[in-house]
Amino acid sequence: MRAAPSSVFSLLPGHAGTRAALPAPERLAAVATVLCVHPRRQRDVLAGWLAAREARRLGDGASEALSFRDAAGRECWRLYLLADSDFLAWDDASAALAAAPARSGAWADASRWLRRLRGGWRAQALRLSVLRDEAGHCVLLAEAAALSPLGRSQARRIAAAAGARLDERAHACCCLASAAAAAAKP
């Protein structure tokens, strides 16, 4: 499990103002399983969360996402709703966020093409959770999530559409793994 190393500092009362436009960590953790798309230059999947200063809703339905931007206005983190996510918690986390302005088809296609060409984005299924310290401050945690076959298929489609390389190393469906283990027993 990976923790956002400086997230406690960034959520302390004196620093909360710069992150006020973000969903609370508890609300994100309630969604549980998401597809995280982030720049490859970020070695930690939670680096985008730490850099984020505002969030907006993108899309609707099967490709609904939350887009996080840093202080310079660059996208630094994106979370996608998956079939394995908690839909009611997603609605709760995204309810207060403004919708991102719609891009024209040509602009969106060019942006996706540039991401693919550069190979600069990664996608990984994560299970989000929070940890509270003694003072009650929240730390957002993330670990690789096992996806259902439907969730894995959806994650592949989203990653391809976003121009991101999907990291599937940790994605073994628990029901398939348990079935394989049961079949191996004499």
Short mmCIF file of C-alpha atoms in Angstrom, two decimals:
data_model
loop_
_atom_site.label_atom_id
_atom_site.label_comp_id
_atom_site.label_asym_id
_atom_site.label_seq_id
_atom_site.Cartn_x
_atom_site.Cartn_y
_atom_site.Cartn_z
CA MET A 1 0.00 0.00 0.00
CA ARG A 2 1.34 3.41 -0.91
CA ALA A 3 0.67 6.52 1.10
CA ALA A 4 0.85 10.06 -0.13
CA PRO A 5 4.07 10.98 1.73
CA SER A 6 3.41 14.65 2.31
CA SER A 7 -0.37 14.55 2.25
CA VAL A 8 -0.58 14.99 6.02
CA PHE A 9 1.34 18.27 5.66
CA SER A 10 -0.81 19.44 2.77
CA LEU A 11 -4.02 18.73 4.70
CA LEU A 12 -3.02 20.51 7.90
CA PRO A 13 -5.25 23.48 8.73
CA GLY A 14 -2.77 26.12 7.55
CA HIS A 15 -2.47 24.49 4.13
CA ALA A 16 -6.07 23.47 3.50
CA GLY A 17 -6.99 26.63 1.56
CA THR A 18 -4.90 25.70 -1.46
CA ARG A 19 -6.69 22.34 -1.71
CA ALA A 20 -10.23 23.51 -0.98
CA ALA A 21 -11.41 22.83 -4.56
CA LEU A 22 -10.69 19.08 -4.21
CA PRO A 23 -12.94 16.27 -3.01
CA ALA A 24 -12.18 15.17 0.54
CA PRO A 25 -9.88 12.12 0.78
CA GLU A 26 -12.62 10.24 2.64
CA ARG A 27 -14.99 10.69 -0.28
CA LEU A 28 -12.44 9.45 -2.79
CA ALA A 29 -11.64 6.46 -0.57
CA ALA A 30 -15.34 5.57 -0.40
CA VAL A 31 -15.31 5.05 -4.18
CA ALA A 32 -12.65 2.39 -3.51
CA THR A 33 -11.64 1.10 -6.97
CA VAL A 34 -10.74 3.57 -9.72
CA LEU A 35 -8.54 3.77 -12.79
CA CYS A 36 -5.83 6.35 -12.16
CA VAL A 37 -4.20 8.02 -15.18
CA HIS A 38 -1.14 10.11 -14.44
CA PRO A 39 2.06 11.36 -16.13
CA ARG A 40 4.82 8.75 -16.23
CA ARG A 41 7.28 11.27 -14.82
CA GLN A 42 5.43 10.91 -11.52
CA ARG A 43 7.05 7.90 -9.89
CA ASP A 44 4.32 7.59 -7.28
CA VAL A 45 0.66 7.20 -8.27
CA LEU A 46 -0.35 9.67 -5.57
CA ALA A 47 2.03 12.44 -6.71
CA GLY A 48 -0.76 13.94 -8.81
CA TRP A 49 -3.04 14.05 -5.78
CA LEU A 50 -0.38 15.96 -3.85
CA ALA A 51 0.15 18.44 -6.70
CA ALA A 52 -3.57 18.96 -7.39
CA ARG A 53 -5.20 22.27 -6.57
CA GLU A 54 -8.54 21.88 -8.37
CA ALA A 55 -10.73 19.11 -9.72
CA ARG A 56 -13.50 18.94 -12.32
CA ARG A 57 -15.89 16.33 -13.65
CA LEU A 58 -15.30 14.97 -17.16
CA GLY A 59 -17.65 13.01 -19.37
CA ASP A 60 -20.68 11.03 -18.41
CA GLY A 61 -21.63 7.39 -18.14
CA ALA A 62 -19.02 4.77 -19.00
CA SER A 63 -16.16 7.25 -19.37
CA GLU A 64 -16.88 9.51 -16.41
CA ALA A 65 -13.75 10.91 -14.77
CA LEU A 66 -12.42 13.44 -12.30
CA SER A 67 -9.64 15.61 -13.72
CA PHE A 68 -7.16 17.12 -11.25
CA ARG A 69 -5.01 20.14 -12.15
CA ASP A 70 -1.92 21.55 -10.48
CA ALA A 71 -1.22 25.18 -9.57
CA ALA A 72 -0.08 25.91 -13.15
CA GLY A 73 -3.37 24.58 -14.57
CA ARG A 74 -1.84 21.39 -16.04
CA GLU A 75 -3.63 18.10 -15.65
CA CYS A 76 -1.69 16.03 -13.13
CA TRP A 77 -4.09 13.23 -12.18
CA ARG A 78 -7.27 11.69 -13.53
CA LEU A 79 -9.54 9.14 -11.88
CA TYR A 80 -12.04 7.09 -13.91
CA LEU A 81 -15.14 5.36 -12.69
CA LEU A 82 -14.99 1.59 -13.31
CA ALA A 83 -17.53 -1.21 -13.15
CA ASP A 84 -15.83 -2.23 -9.88
CA SER A 85 -16.28 1.24 -8.30
CA ASP A 86 -18.92 2.29 -5.80
CA PHE A 87 -21.23 4.40 -8.00
CA LEU A 88 -23.06 6.12 -5.14
CA ALA A 89 -19.78 7.12 -3.49
CA TRP A 90 -18.57 8.42 -6.89
CA ASP A 91 -21.67 10.61 -7.18
CA ASP A 92 -21.03 11.90 -3.65
CA ALA A 93 -17.34 12.66 -4.37
CA SER A 94 -18.07 14.44 -7.66
CA ALA A 95 -21.34 16.23 -6.78
CA ALA A 96 -19.74 19.53 -5.70
CA LEU A 97 -17.29 19.66 -8.63
CA ALA A 98 -17.87 21.81 -11.69
CA ALA A 99 -18.00 20.16 -15.09
CA ALA A 100 -14.91 20.68 -17.24
CA PRO A 101 -15.48 22.72 -20.40
CA ALA A 102 -16.17 20.49 -23.38
CA ARG A 103 -13.38 20.22 -25.94
CA SER A 104 -14.06 20.08 -29.64
CA GLY A 105 -13.58 16.71 -31.32
CA ALA A 106 -10.46 17.82 -33.21
CA TRP A 107 -8.81 19.28 -30.09
CA ALA A 108 -9.55 16.16 -28.01
CA ASP A 109 -8.25 13.89 -30.80
CA ALA A 110 -5.04 15.91 -31.15
CA SER A 111 -4.46 15.84 -27.39
CA ARG A 112 -4.97 12.05 -27.26
CA TRP A 113 -2.67 11.56 -30.26
CA LEU A 114 0.10 13.62 -28.65
CA ARG A 115 -0.17 11.61 -25.40
CA ARG A 116 0.13 8.34 -27.34
CA LEU A 117 3.06 9.63 -29.35
CA ARG A 118 4.94 10.76 -26.27
CA GLY A 119 3.98 7.70 -24.24
CA GLY A 120 3.97 9.99 -21.25
CA TRP A 121 0.90 8.74 -19.38
CA ARG A 122 0.34 5.64 -17.27
CA ALA A 123 -2.87 4.05 -16.11
CA GLN A 124 -3.30 1.78 -13.11
CA ALA A 125 -6.30 0.38 -11.27
CA LEU A 126 -6.14 1.48 -7.65
CA ARG A 127 -8.01 0.79 -4.47
CA LEU A 128 -8.13 4.02 -2.47
CA SER A 129 -8.40 4.22 1.29
CA VAL A 130 -7.60 6.69 4.06
CA LEU A 131 -5.61 6.59 7.25
CA ARG A 132 -6.24 9.03 10.09
CA ASP A 133 -3.48 10.22 12.38
CA GLU A 134 -3.96 11.00 16.08
CA ALA A 135 -5.01 14.58 15.25
CA GLY A 136 -7.70 13.38 12.83
CA HIS A 137 -5.93 14.41 9.61
CA CYS A 138 -6.50 12.11 6.64
CA VAL A 139 -3.82 10.53 4.50
CA LEU A 140 -4.95 9.14 1.15
CA LEU A 141 -3.59 5.63 0.50
CA ALA A 142 -3.53 3.64 -2.73
CA GLU A 143 -2.78 0.05 -3.59
CA ALA A 144 -3.03 -1.89 -6.83
CA ALA A 145 -6.54 -3.25 -7.29
CA ALA A 146 -7.64 -6.55 -8.73
CA LEU A 147 -10.38 -5.98 -11.28
CA SER A 148 -13.26 -8.10 -12.48
CA PRO A 149 -13.10 -9.15 -16.16
CA LEU A 150 -15.56 -6.36 -17.02
CA GLY A 151 -13.56 -3.79 -15.05
CA ARG A 152 -10.31 -4.91 -16.70
CA SER A 153 -11.86 -4.63 -20.17
CA GLN A 154 -13.19 -1.18 -19.36
CA ALA A 155 -9.78 -0.10 -17.97
CA ARG A 156 -8.09 -1.20 -21.21
CA ARG A 157 -10.56 0.80 -23.32
CA ILE A 158 -10.21 3.90 -21.16
CA ALA A 159 -6.40 3.73 -21.13
CA ALA A 160 -6.27 3.35 -24.92
CA ALA A 161 -8.67 6.27 -25.40
CA ALA A 162 -6.63 8.42 -22.99
CA GLY A 163 -3.36 7.55 -24.74
CA ALA A 164 -1.99 5.92 -21.57
CA ARG A 165 -0.12 2.67 -21.05
CA LEU A 166 -2.08 0.40 -18.69
CA ASP A 167 -0.06 -1.26 -15.94
CA GLU A 168 -1.77 -4.65 -15.58
CA ARG A 169 0.81 -6.44 -13.45
CA ALA A 170 -1.36 -6.43 -10.35
CA HIS A 171 -4.64 -7.11 -12.12
CA ALA A 172 -5.53 -10.72 -11.49
CA CYS A 173 -9.18 -11.35 -10.87
CA CYS A 174 -9.57 -12.84 -7.40
CA CYS A 175 -12.23 -15.32 -8.56
CA LEU A 176 -9.94 -16.58 -11.34
CA ALA A 177 -6.98 -16.82 -8.94
CA SER A 178 -9.00 -18.77 -6.38
CA ALA A 179 -10.39 -21.07 -9.09
CA ALA A 180 -6.85 -21.78 -10.32
CA ALA A 181 -5.69 -22.49 -6.75
CA ALA A 182 -8.64 -24.85 -6.15
CA ALA A 183 -7.96 -26.68 -9.43
CA ALA A 184 -4.29 -27.18 -8.44
CA LYS A 185 -5.24 -28.99 -5.20
CA PRO A 186 -5.47 -32.81 -5.45
#
